[in-house]
Amino acid sequence: MNKPLILIVEDDAAVRNLMVTTLKTNEYRYLVATNGESAILEASSHNPDIVLLDLGLPDVDGVQVIEKIRTWSNMPIIVISARSEDTDKIEALDAGADDYLTKPFSVEELLARLRVTQRRLSFMTAEMLAASSVFVNGKLRVDYAGGCAYMNDQELHLTPIEYKLLCLLSKNVGKVLTHTFLTQNIWGRSWENDIASLRVFMATLRKKLETEPDSPQYIQTHIGVGYRMMKVE
């Protein structure tokens, strides 16, 4: 089983190198961002398992990065910051951070925090798998094991890409999936023409799901950002 993918967001080269060396030594997979803008891009493109986030970034405050990521994802965020005041910790945790580690920190403590977060992720994943291999949302039913989907108990005739899009949306119901995340997962890249193709596939998928295209129930467009599957009662 692959180790989690960790996104390191840190502009201080010495601290960043320490974190990279620690993750490498312990065989973690990792990505690196040195400012808030690239952190948001990496998070939306690669959907890492855990984010290690410095608050004092050169372009935006780290709290803004947390708030931005929380608009589309619940990925665990561990803040690693020199700010040690309770007010700073509370602000970051209220914005959506899962944990807070104060600099200077020991490598052992960083690894311990990662292990705790991993255990929580594993537990949540096991719970989700145990719950059901069939997704039901209103009159829509997706049978992941069977590789098929139904609307009103009638099987939907979906192309492989439409089915993959439906799975990505249904497995993240209520969350906005960015254009970049979707195209990376469908085609393994994110070029401008891929986003144009995504719009076409999403339109054809919608025609098969929605009884009233002008007031969609299942798939909501977030213009310039991506798409979200809504919970239907």
C-alpha atoms as an extended CHARMM CRD file, in Angstrom:
* protein
*
       233  EXT
         1         1  MET       CA              0.0000000000        0.0000000000        0.0000000000  PROA      1               0.0000000000
         2         2  ASN       CA              1.3140000000        3.4490000000       -0.9660000000  PROA      2               0.0000000000
         3         3  LYS       CA              2.3140000000        5.8440000000        1.7630000000  PROA      3               0.0000000000
         4         4  PRO       CA              0.1380000000        8.9840000000        1.8840000000  PROA      4               0.0000000000
         5         5  LEU       CA              0.9560000000       11.8540000000       -0.4740000000  PROA      5               0.0000000000
         6         6  ILE       CA              2.0490000000       14.8490000000        1.6280000000  PROA      6               0.0000000000
         7         7  LEU       CA              1.9930000000       18.4570000000        0.3940000000  PROA      7               0.0000000000
         8         8  ILE       CA              4.6840000000       20.5760000000        2.1030000000  PROA      8               0.0000000000
         9         9  VAL       CA              3.9070000000       24.3170000000        2.0470000000  PROA      9               0.0000000000
        10        10  GLU       CA              6.9420000000       26.1470000000        3.4210000000  PROA      10              0.0000000000
        11        11  ASP       CA              8.9290000000       29.1530000000        2.1200000000  PROA      11              0.0000000000
        12        12  ASP       CA             11.8830000000       28.7760000000        4.5310000000  PROA      12              0.0000000000
        13        13  ALA       CA             14.4440000000       26.6690000000        2.6300000000  PROA      13              0.0000000000
        14        14  ALA       CA             16.0850000000       25.2110000000        5.7600000000  PROA      14              0.0000000000
        15        15  VAL       CA             12.7920000000       24.0660000000        7.3130000000  PROA      15              0.0000000000
        16        16  ARG       CA             11.5370000000       22.8380000000        3.9280000000  PROA      16              0.0000000000
        17        17  ASN       CA             14.6980000000       20.7650000000        3.3780000000  PROA      17              0.0000000000
        18        18  LEU       CA             14.3700000000       19.2440000000        6.8590000000  PROA      18              0.0000000000
        19        19  MET       CA             10.7790000000       18.2210000000        6.1370000000  PROA      19              0.0000000000
        20        20  VAL       CA             11.6560000000       16.8250000000        2.6980000000  PROA      20              0.0000000000
        21        21  THR       CA             14.5460000000       14.8010000000        4.1510000000  PROA      21              0.0000000000
        22        22  THR       CA             12.3000000000       13.4860000000        6.9450000000  PROA      22              0.0000000000
        23        23  LEU       CA              9.5870000000       12.3850000000        4.5030000000  PROA      23              0.0000000000
        24        24  LYS       CA             12.1170000000       10.8650000000        2.0760000000  PROA      24              0.0000000000
        25        25  THR       CA             13.8350000000        8.9090000000        4.8600000000  PROA      25              0.0000000000
        26        26  ASN       CA             10.4930000000        7.5160000000        5.9800000000  PROA      26              0.0000000000
        27        27  GLU       CA              9.4250000000        6.7050000000        2.4050000000  PROA      27              0.0000000000
        28        28  TYR       CA              6.5510000000        9.1810000000        2.2080000000  PROA      28              0.0000000000
        29        29  ARG       CA              5.5130000000       10.5820000000       -1.1470000000  PROA      29              0.0000000000
        30        30  TYR       CA              5.5660000000       14.3750000000       -1.1770000000  PROA      30              0.0000000000
        31        31  LEU       CA              4.9680000000       17.5820000000       -3.1520000000  PROA      31              0.0000000000
        32        32  VAL       CA              6.4350000000       20.9990000000       -2.3740000000  PROA      32              0.0000000000
        33        33  ALA       CA              4.9770000000       24.5130000000       -2.5900000000  PROA      33              0.0000000000
        34        34  THR       CA              6.7520000000       27.6810000000       -1.4790000000  PROA      34              0.0000000000
        35        35  ASN       CA              3.8180000000       30.1080000000       -1.4130000000  PROA      35              0.0000000000
        36        36  GLY       CA              0.0540000000       30.1730000000       -0.9880000000  PROA      36              0.0000000000
        37        37  GLU       CA             -0.8190000000       30.4040000000       -4.6730000000  PROA      37              0.0000000000
        38        38  SER       CA              1.2210000000       27.3180000000       -5.6130000000  PROA      38              0.0000000000
        39        39  ALA       CA             -0.1010000000       25.5040000000       -2.5150000000  PROA      39              0.0000000000
        40        40  ILE       CA             -3.7010000000       25.9520000000       -3.6730000000  PROA      40              0.0000000000
        41        41  LEU       CA             -2.7440000000       24.8620000000       -7.2100000000  PROA      41              0.0000000000
        42        42  GLU       CA             -0.9460000000       21.7160000000       -5.9760000000  PROA      42              0.0000000000
        43        43  ALA       CA             -3.7970000000       20.8670000000       -3.5800000000  PROA      43              0.0000000000
        44        44  SER       CA             -6.4470000000       21.2000000000       -6.3000000000  PROA      44              0.0000000000
        45        45  SER       CA             -4.3540000000       19.3660000000       -8.9330000000  PROA      45              0.0000000000
        46        46  HSD       CA             -3.0720000000       16.4080000000       -6.9080000000  PROA      46              0.0000000000
        47        47  ASN       CA             -5.5630000000       16.0930000000       -4.0100000000  PROA      47              0.0000000000
        48        48  PRO       CA             -2.8620000000       15.1700000000       -1.4370000000  PROA      48              0.0000000000
        49        49  ASP       CA             -3.7230000000       13.0290000000        1.5800000000  PROA      49              0.0000000000
        50        50  ILE       CA             -2.2280000000       15.4730000000        4.1160000000  PROA      50              0.0000000000
        51        51  VAL       CA             -1.0320000000       19.1090000000        3.9350000000  PROA      51              0.0000000000
        52        52  LEU       CA              1.8010000000       20.4380000000        6.1180000000  PROA      52              0.0000000000
        53        53  LEU       CA              1.2210000000       24.1940000000        6.0650000000  PROA      53              0.0000000000
        54        54  ASP       CA              3.3060000000       27.1480000000        7.2370000000  PROA      54              0.0000000000
        55        55  LEU       CA              1.2110000000       30.2350000000        8.0560000000  PROA      55              0.0000000000
        56        56  GLY       CA              3.8150000000       32.9070000000        7.2860000000  PROA      56              0.0000000000
        57        57  LEU       CA              3.8650000000       32.6450000000        3.5030000000  PROA      57              0.0000000000
        58        58  PRO       CA              5.2890000000       35.3960000000        1.2380000000  PROA      58              0.0000000000
        59        59  ASP       CA              2.1210000000       36.0550000000       -0.8080000000  PROA      59              0.0000000000
        60        60  VAL       CA             -0.9200000000       35.2770000000        1.3850000000  PROA      60              0.0000000000
        61        61  ASP       CA             -1.4980000000       34.2830000000        4.9880000000  PROA      61              0.0000000000
        62        62  GLY       CA             -1.6840000000       30.5290000000        5.5550000000  PROA      62              0.0000000000
        63        63  VAL       CA             -5.1320000000       30.8960000000        7.1560000000  PROA      63              0.0000000000
        64        64  GLN       CA             -6.4320000000       32.0530000000        3.7490000000  PROA      64              0.0000000000
        65        65  VAL       CA             -4.9690000000       28.9050000000        2.1780000000  PROA      65              0.0000000000
        66        66  ILE       CA             -6.8540000000       26.7730000000        4.7320000000  PROA      66              0.0000000000
        67        67  GLU       CA            -10.1000000000       28.6230000000        4.0030000000  PROA      67              0.0000000000
        68        68  LYS       CA             -9.6350000000       28.2180000000        0.2380000000  PROA      68              0.0000000000
        69        69  ILE       CA             -8.9180000000       24.4650000000        0.4510000000  PROA      69              0.0000000000
        70        70  ARG       CA            -11.9210000000       23.9960000000        2.7440000000  PROA      70              0.0000000000
        71        71  THR       CA            -14.2480000000       25.2990000000       -0.0070000000  PROA      71              0.0000000000
        72        72  TRP       CA            -13.7410000000       22.0260000000       -1.8710000000  PROA      72              0.0000000000
        73        73  SER       CA            -11.9090000000       19.4880000000        0.2960000000  PROA      73              0.0000000000
        74        74  ASN       CA            -11.6880000000       17.9680000000        3.7850000000  PROA      74              0.0000000000
        75        75  MET       CA             -8.0670000000       16.8340000000        3.3030000000  PROA      75              0.0000000000
        76        76  PRO       CA             -6.2480000000       16.9250000000        6.6900000000  PROA      76              0.0000000000
        77        77  ILE       CA             -4.1900000000       20.0980000000        7.2040000000  PROA      77              0.0000000000
        78        78  ILE       CA             -1.4480000000       20.1930000000        9.8440000000  PROA      78              0.0000000000
        79        79  VAL       CA             -0.2270000000       23.7330000000       10.5020000000  PROA      79              0.0000000000
        80        80  ILE       CA              3.4950000000       24.0700000000       11.2570000000  PROA      80              0.0000000000
        81        81  SER       CA              4.1720000000       27.6290000000       12.3580000000  PROA      81              0.0000000000
        82        82  ALA       CA              6.4130000000       29.8320000000       14.4620000000  PROA      82              0.0000000000
        83        83  ARG       CA              3.2520000000       31.6000000000       15.7180000000  PROA      83              0.0000000000
        84        84  SER       CA              2.7680000000       30.2140000000       19.2090000000  PROA      84              0.0000000000
        85        85  GLU       CA              0.0110000000       32.4940000000       20.5790000000  PROA      85              0.0000000000
        86        86  ASP       CA             -3.2690000000       30.7830000000       21.4350000000  PROA      86              0.0000000000
        87        87  THR       CA             -5.1400000000       33.3130000000       19.2710000000  PROA      87              0.0000000000
        88        88  ASP       CA             -3.1280000000       32.2100000000       16.1990000000  PROA      88              0.0000000000
        89        89  LYS       CA             -3.7920000000       28.5470000000       16.9250000000  PROA      89              0.0000000000
        90        90  ILE       CA             -7.5000000000       29.1500000000       17.4550000000  PROA      90              0.0000000000
        91        91  GLU       CA             -7.7610000000       31.1770000000       14.2300000000  PROA      91              0.0000000000
        92        92  ALA       CA             -6.0960000000       28.3980000000       12.1940000000  PROA      92              0.0000000000
        93        93  LEU       CA             -8.1660000000       25.6280000000       13.7960000000  PROA      93              0.0000000000
        94        94  ASP       CA            -11.3930000000       27.6020000000       13.3570000000  PROA      94              0.0000000000
        95        95  ALA       CA            -10.5290000000       28.1090000000        9.6790000000  PROA      95              0.0000000000
        96        96  GLY       CA            -10.3780000000       24.3280000000        9.2650000000  PROA      96              0.0000000000
        97        97  ALA       CA             -6.9010000000       23.1060000000       10.2750000000  PROA      97              0.0000000000
        98        98  ASP       CA             -6.8300000000       19.6520000000       11.8910000000  PROA      98              0.0000000000
        99        99  ASP       CA             -3.6700000000       20.0160000000       13.9700000000  PROA      99              0.0000000000
       100       100  TYR       CA             -1.1070000000       22.6680000000       14.9820000000  PROA      100             0.0000000000
       101       101  LEU       CA              2.6180000000       22.1000000000       15.4780000000  PROA      101             0.0000000000
       102       102  THR       CA              4.7720000000       24.9840000000       16.7370000000  PROA      102             0.0000000000
       103       103  LYS       CA              8.2860000000       25.6910000000       15.4150000000  PROA      103             0.0000000000
       104       104  PRO       CA             10.8990000000       24.6760000000       16.3270000000  PROA      104             0.0000000000
       105       105  PHE       CA              9.6450000000       21.0960000000       16.2120000000  PROA      105             0.0000000000
       106       106  SER       CA             11.3280000000       17.7150000000       16.4850000000  PROA      106             0.0000000000
       107       107  VAL       CA             11.3330000000       15.2720000000       13.5900000000  PROA      107             0.0000000000
       108       108  GLU       CA              9.9000000000       12.6210000000       15.9390000000  PROA      108             0.0000000000
       109       109  GLU       CA              6.9180000000       14.8100000000       16.8190000000  PROA      109             0.0000000000
       110       110  LEU       CA              6.2340000000       15.6040000000       13.1600000000  PROA      110             0.0000000000
       111       111  LEU       CA              6.2540000000       11.8800000000       12.3140000000  PROA      111             0.0000000000
       112       112  ALA       CA              3.9960000000       11.1320000000       15.2940000000  PROA      112             0.0000000000
       113       113  ARG       CA              1.4470000000       13.7570000000       14.1210000000  PROA      113             0.0000000000
       114       114  LEU       CA              1.5210000000       12.2240000000       10.6280000000  PROA      114             0.0000000000
       115       115  ARG       CA              0.9380000000        8.7200000000       12.0320000000  PROA      115             0.0000000000
       116       116  VAL       CA             -2.0540000000        9.9310000000       14.0710000000  PROA      116             0.0000000000
       117       117  THR       CA             -3.5290000000       11.6040000000       10.9800000000  PROA      117             0.0000000000
       118       118  GLN       CA             -2.8790000000        8.4710000000        8.8920000000  PROA      118             0.0000000000
       119       119  ARG       CA             -4.7000000000        6.3030000000       11.4300000000  PROA      119             0.0000000000
       120       120  ARG       CA             -7.6780000000        8.6640000000       11.3250000000  PROA      120             0.0000000000
       121       121  LEU       CA             -7.6540000000        8.5770000000        7.4970000000  PROA      121             0.0000000000
       122       122  SER       CA             -7.4560000000        4.7690000000        7.4510000000  PROA      122             0.0000000000
       123       123  PHE       CA            -10.3170000000        4.4990000000        9.9200000000  PROA      123             0.0000000000
       124       124  MET       CA            -12.4960000000        6.8740000000        7.8780000000  PROA      124             0.0000000000
       125       125  THR       CA            -11.6990000000        5.0250000000        4.6300000000  PROA      125             0.0000000000
       126       126  ALA       CA            -12.4950000000        1.6400000000        6.1920000000  PROA      126             0.0000000000
       127       127  GLU       CA            -15.7960000000        3.0270000000        7.5040000000  PROA      127             0.0000000000
       128       128  MET       CA            -16.7280000000        4.3430000000        4.0680000000  PROA      128             0.0000000000
       129       129  LEU       CA            -15.8810000000        1.0430000000        2.3580000000  PROA      129             0.0000000000
       130       130  ALA       CA            -17.7640000000       -0.9500000000        4.9750000000  PROA      130             0.0000000000
       131       131  ALA       CA            -20.8340000000        1.2570000000        4.6200000000  PROA      131             0.0000000000
       132       132  SER       CA            -21.5990000000        0.2150000000        1.0600000000  PROA      132             0.0000000000
       133       133  SER       CA            -20.1810000000       -0.3510000000       -2.3990000000  PROA      133             0.0000000000
       134       134  VAL       CA            -23.3990000000        1.1250000000       -3.8050000000  PROA      134             0.0000000000
       135       135  PHE       CA            -24.0100000000        4.8870000000       -3.8690000000  PROA      135             0.0000000000
       136       136  VAL       CA            -27.6270000000        6.0790000000       -3.7260000000  PROA      136             0.0000000000
       137       137  ASN       CA            -28.6210000000        9.7090000000       -4.2270000000  PROA      137             0.0000000000
       138       138  GLY       CA            -32.3010000000       10.3840000000       -4.9080000000  PROA      138             0.0000000000
       139       139  LYS       CA            -33.2500000000        8.2280000000       -7.9000000000  PROA      139             0.0000000000
       140       140  LEU       CA            -29.6030000000        7.7450000000       -8.9010000000  PROA      140             0.0000000000
       141       141  ARG       CA            -27.8030000000        4.5240000000       -7.9540000000  PROA      141             0.0000000000
       142       142  VAL       CA            -24.1450000000        3.7850000000       -8.7440000000  PROA      142             0.0000000000
       143       143  ASP       CA            -22.9420000000        0.2140000000       -8.2900000000  PROA      143             0.0000000000
       144       144  TYR       CA            -19.1630000000        0.6240000000       -7.9670000000  PROA      144             0.0000000000
       145       145  ALA       CA            -18.5150000000       -3.1200000000       -7.7960000000  PROA      145             0.0000000000
       146       146  GLY       CA            -20.6630000000       -3.8100000000      -10.8680000000  PROA      146             0.0000000000
       147       147  GLY       CA            -19.3380000000       -0.8040000000      -12.7830000000  PROA      147             0.0000000000
       148       148  CYS       CA            -22.7950000000        0.4650000000      -13.7260000000  PROA      148             0.0000000000
       149       149  ALA       CA            -25.3070000000        3.1700000000      -12.8120000000  PROA      149             0.0000000000
       150       150  TYR       CA            -29.1020000000        3.3870000000      -12.7270000000  PROA      150             0.0000000000
       151       151  MET       CA            -31.7050000000        6.1360000000      -12.7860000000  PROA      151             0.0000000000
       152       152  ASN       CA            -35.2220000000        5.1600000000      -11.6960000000  PROA      152             0.0000000000
       153       153  ASP       CA            -33.9570000000        1.5350000000      -11.7410000000  PROA      153             0.0000000000
       154       154  GLN       CA            -33.2000000000        1.8670000000      -15.4650000000  PROA      154             0.0000000000
       155       155  GLU       CA            -29.5580000000        1.2690000000      -16.3760000000  PROA      155             0.0000000000
       156       156  LEU       CA            -27.8160000000        4.3480000000      -17.7370000000  PROA      156             0.0000000000
       157       157  HSD       CA            -25.8130000000        3.8490000000      -20.9320000000  PROA      157             0.0000000000
       158       158  LEU       CA            -22.6470000000        5.7520000000      -20.0660000000  PROA      158             0.0000000000
       159       159  THR       CA            -19.3620000000        6.0410000000      -21.9230000000  PROA      159             0.0000000000
       160       160  PRO       CA            -16.2440000000        5.0600000000      -19.8880000000  PROA      160             0.0000000000
       161       161  ILE       CA            -15.3650000000        8.7320000000      -19.3150000000  PROA      161             0.0000000000
       162       162  GLU       CA            -18.9330000000        9.6270000000      -18.2960000000  PROA      162             0.0000000000
       163       163  TYR       CA            -18.9220000000        6.7410000000      -15.8090000000  PROA      163             0.0000000000
       164       164  LYS       CA            -15.5480000000        7.8020000000      -14.3990000000  PROA      164             0.0000000000
       165       165  LEU       CA            -16.8050000000       11.3730000000      -13.9790000000  PROA      165             0.0000000000
       166       166  LEU       CA            -19.9360000000       10.0960000000      -12.2630000000  PROA      166             0.0000000000
       167       167  CYS       CA            -17.8210000000        8.0220000000       -9.8510000000  PROA      167             0.0000000000
       168       168  LEU       CA            -15.5310000000       10.9570000000       -9.0240000000  PROA      168             0.0000000000
       169       169  LEU       CA            -18.5250000000       13.2230000000       -8.3280000000  PROA      169             0.0000000000
       170       170  SER       CA            -20.5040000000       10.6340000000       -6.3530000000  PROA      170             0.0000000000
       171       171  LYS       CA            -17.5260000000        9.6890000000       -4.1780000000  PROA      171             0.0000000000
       172       172  ASN       CA            -17.1520000000       13.3730000000       -3.2870000000  PROA      172             0.0000000000
       173       173  VAL       CA            -20.8180000000       14.3160000000       -2.9540000000  PROA      173             0.0000000000
       174       174  GLY       CA            -21.2670000000       17.8620000000       -1.6490000000  PROA      174             0.0000000000
       175       175  LYS       CA            -17.6820000000       18.8620000000       -2.5280000000  PROA      175             0.0000000000
       176       176  VAL       CA            -16.6280000000       21.0810000000       -5.4210000000  PROA      176             0.0000000000
       177       177  LEU       CA            -14.1720000000       19.2010000000       -7.6660000000  PROA      177             0.0000000000
       178       178  THR       CA            -11.9720000000       21.6070000000       -9.6090000000  PROA      178             0.0000000000
       179       179  HSD       CA            -11.4610000000       21.4050000000      -13.3810000000  PROA      179             0.0000000000
       180       180  THR       CA             -7.7980000000       20.5990000000      -12.7320000000  PROA      180             0.0000000000
       181       181  PHE       CA             -8.5880000000       17.7610000000      -10.3010000000  PROA      181             0.0000000000
       182       182  LEU       CA            -11.1210000000       16.1990000000      -12.6930000000  PROA      182             0.0000000000
       183       183  THR       CA             -8.9220000000       16.4260000000      -15.8000000000  PROA      183             0.0000000000
       184       184  GLN       CA             -5.9100000000       15.0670000000      -13.8940000000  PROA      184             0.0000000000
       185       185  ASN       CA             -7.9850000000       12.0830000000      -12.7680000000  PROA      185             0.0000000000
       186       186  ILE       CA             -9.5500000000       11.4650000000      -16.1810000000  PROA      186             0.0000000000
       187       187  TRP       CA             -6.6220000000       12.0900000000      -18.5330000000  PROA      187             0.0000000000
       188       188  GLY       CA             -3.6260000000       12.3760000000      -16.1880000000  PROA      188             0.0000000000
       189       189  ARG       CA             -2.9870000000       15.9720000000      -17.2390000000  PROA      189             0.0000000000
       190       190  SER       CA             -4.6960000000       19.3630000000      -17.3050000000  PROA      190             0.0000000000
       191       191  TRP       CA             -4.3780000000       21.2670000000      -20.5530000000  PROA      191             0.0000000000
       192       192  GLU       CA             -6.7770000000       23.9110000000      -21.8240000000  PROA      192             0.0000000000
       193       193  ASN       CA             -8.2780000000       21.5570000000      -24.4360000000  PROA      193             0.0000000000
       194       194  ASP       CA             -8.8330000000       18.9270000000      -21.6880000000  PROA      194             0.0000000000
       195       195  ILE       CA            -11.0130000000       21.4130000000      -19.7980000000  PROA      195             0.0000000000
       196       196  ALA       CA            -12.9850000000       22.0590000000      -23.0050000000  PROA      196             0.0000000000
       197       197  SER       CA            -13.4380000000       18.2760000000      -23.4290000000  PROA      197             0.0000000000
       198       198  LEU       CA            -14.4910000000       18.0130000000      -19.7730000000  PROA      198             0.0000000000
       199       199  ARG       CA            -17.3150000000       20.4980000000      -20.3840000000  PROA      199             0.0000000000
       200       200  VAL       CA            -18.5720000000       18.3910000000      -23.3050000000  PROA      200             0.0000000000
       201       201  PHE       CA            -18.5160000000       15.1280000000      -21.3190000000  PROA      201             0.0000000000
       202       202  MET       CA            -20.1750000000       16.8230000000      -18.3580000000  PROA      202             0.0000000000
       203       203  ALA       CA            -22.9330000000       18.1400000000      -20.6370000000  PROA      203             0.0000000000
       204       204  THR       CA            -23.6240000000       14.6470000000      -22.0580000000  PROA      204             0.0000000000
       205       205  LEU       CA            -23.5790000000       13.1150000000      -18.5640000000  PROA      205             0.0000000000
       206       206  ARG       CA            -26.0240000000       15.7580000000      -17.3660000000  PROA      206             0.0000000000
       207       207  LYS       CA            -28.4700000000       14.9380000000      -20.1950000000  PROA      207             0.0000000000
       208       208  LYS       CA            -28.5920000000       11.3500000000      -18.9360000000  PROA      208             0.0000000000
       209       209  LEU       CA            -29.0860000000       12.3260000000      -15.2690000000  PROA      209             0.0000000000
       210       210  GLU       CA            -31.2480000000       15.4210000000      -15.3090000000  PROA      210             0.0000000000
       211       211  THR       CA            -34.9580000000       15.3810000000      -16.1480000000  PROA      211             0.0000000000
       212       212  GLU       CA            -34.9890000000       19.1850000000      -16.2420000000  PROA      212             0.0000000000
       213       213  PRO       CA            -31.6730000000       20.4660000000      -17.6930000000  PROA      213             0.0000000000
       214       214  ASP       CA            -32.5320000000       24.1040000000      -16.8900000000  PROA      214             0.0000000000
       215       215  SER       CA            -32.8000000000       23.3470000000      -13.1600000000  PROA      215             0.0000000000
       216       216  PRO       CA            -30.2950000000       20.5370000000      -12.5150000000  PROA      216             0.0000000000
       217       217  GLN       CA            -30.7710000000       18.4050000000       -9.4050000000  PROA      217             0.0000000000
       218       218  TYR       CA            -27.6110000000       16.3430000000       -9.4160000000  PROA      218             0.0000000000
       219       219  ILE       CA            -24.6560000000       18.2440000000      -10.8970000000  PROA      219             0.0000000000
       220       220  GLN       CA            -24.0450000000       21.9020000000      -10.0730000000  PROA      220             0.0000000000
       221       221  THR       CA            -21.6090000000       24.0330000000      -12.0830000000  PROA      221             0.0000000000
       222       222  HSD       CA            -19.2940000000       26.3990000000      -10.2090000000  PROA      222             0.0000000000
       223       223  ILE       CA            -18.3100000000       28.7290000000      -13.0420000000  PROA      223             0.0000000000
       224       224  GLY       CA            -14.5590000000       29.0030000000      -13.4880000000  PROA      224             0.0000000000
       225       225  VAL       CA            -13.9100000000       26.4710000000      -10.7050000000  PROA      225             0.0000000000
       226       226  GLY       CA            -15.4760000000       23.0540000000      -11.3190000000  PROA      226             0.0000000000
       227       227  TYR       CA            -18.4800000000       20.8510000000      -10.5610000000  PROA      227             0.0000000000
       228       228  ARG       CA            -20.2590000000       19.4470000000       -7.5160000000  PROA      228             0.0000000000
       229       229  MET       CA            -22.7090000000       16.6020000000       -7.0320000000  PROA      229             0.0000000000
       230       230  MET       CA            -25.5220000000       17.7750000000       -4.8090000000  PROA      230             0.0000000000
       231       231  LYS       CA            -27.2480000000       15.6180000000       -2.2230000000  PROA      231             0.0000000000
       232       232  VAL       CA            -30.7440000000       14.7680000000       -3.4230000000  PROA      232             0.0000000000
       233       233  GLU       CA            -33.4000000000       13.6030000000       -0.9860000000  PROA      233             0.0000000000
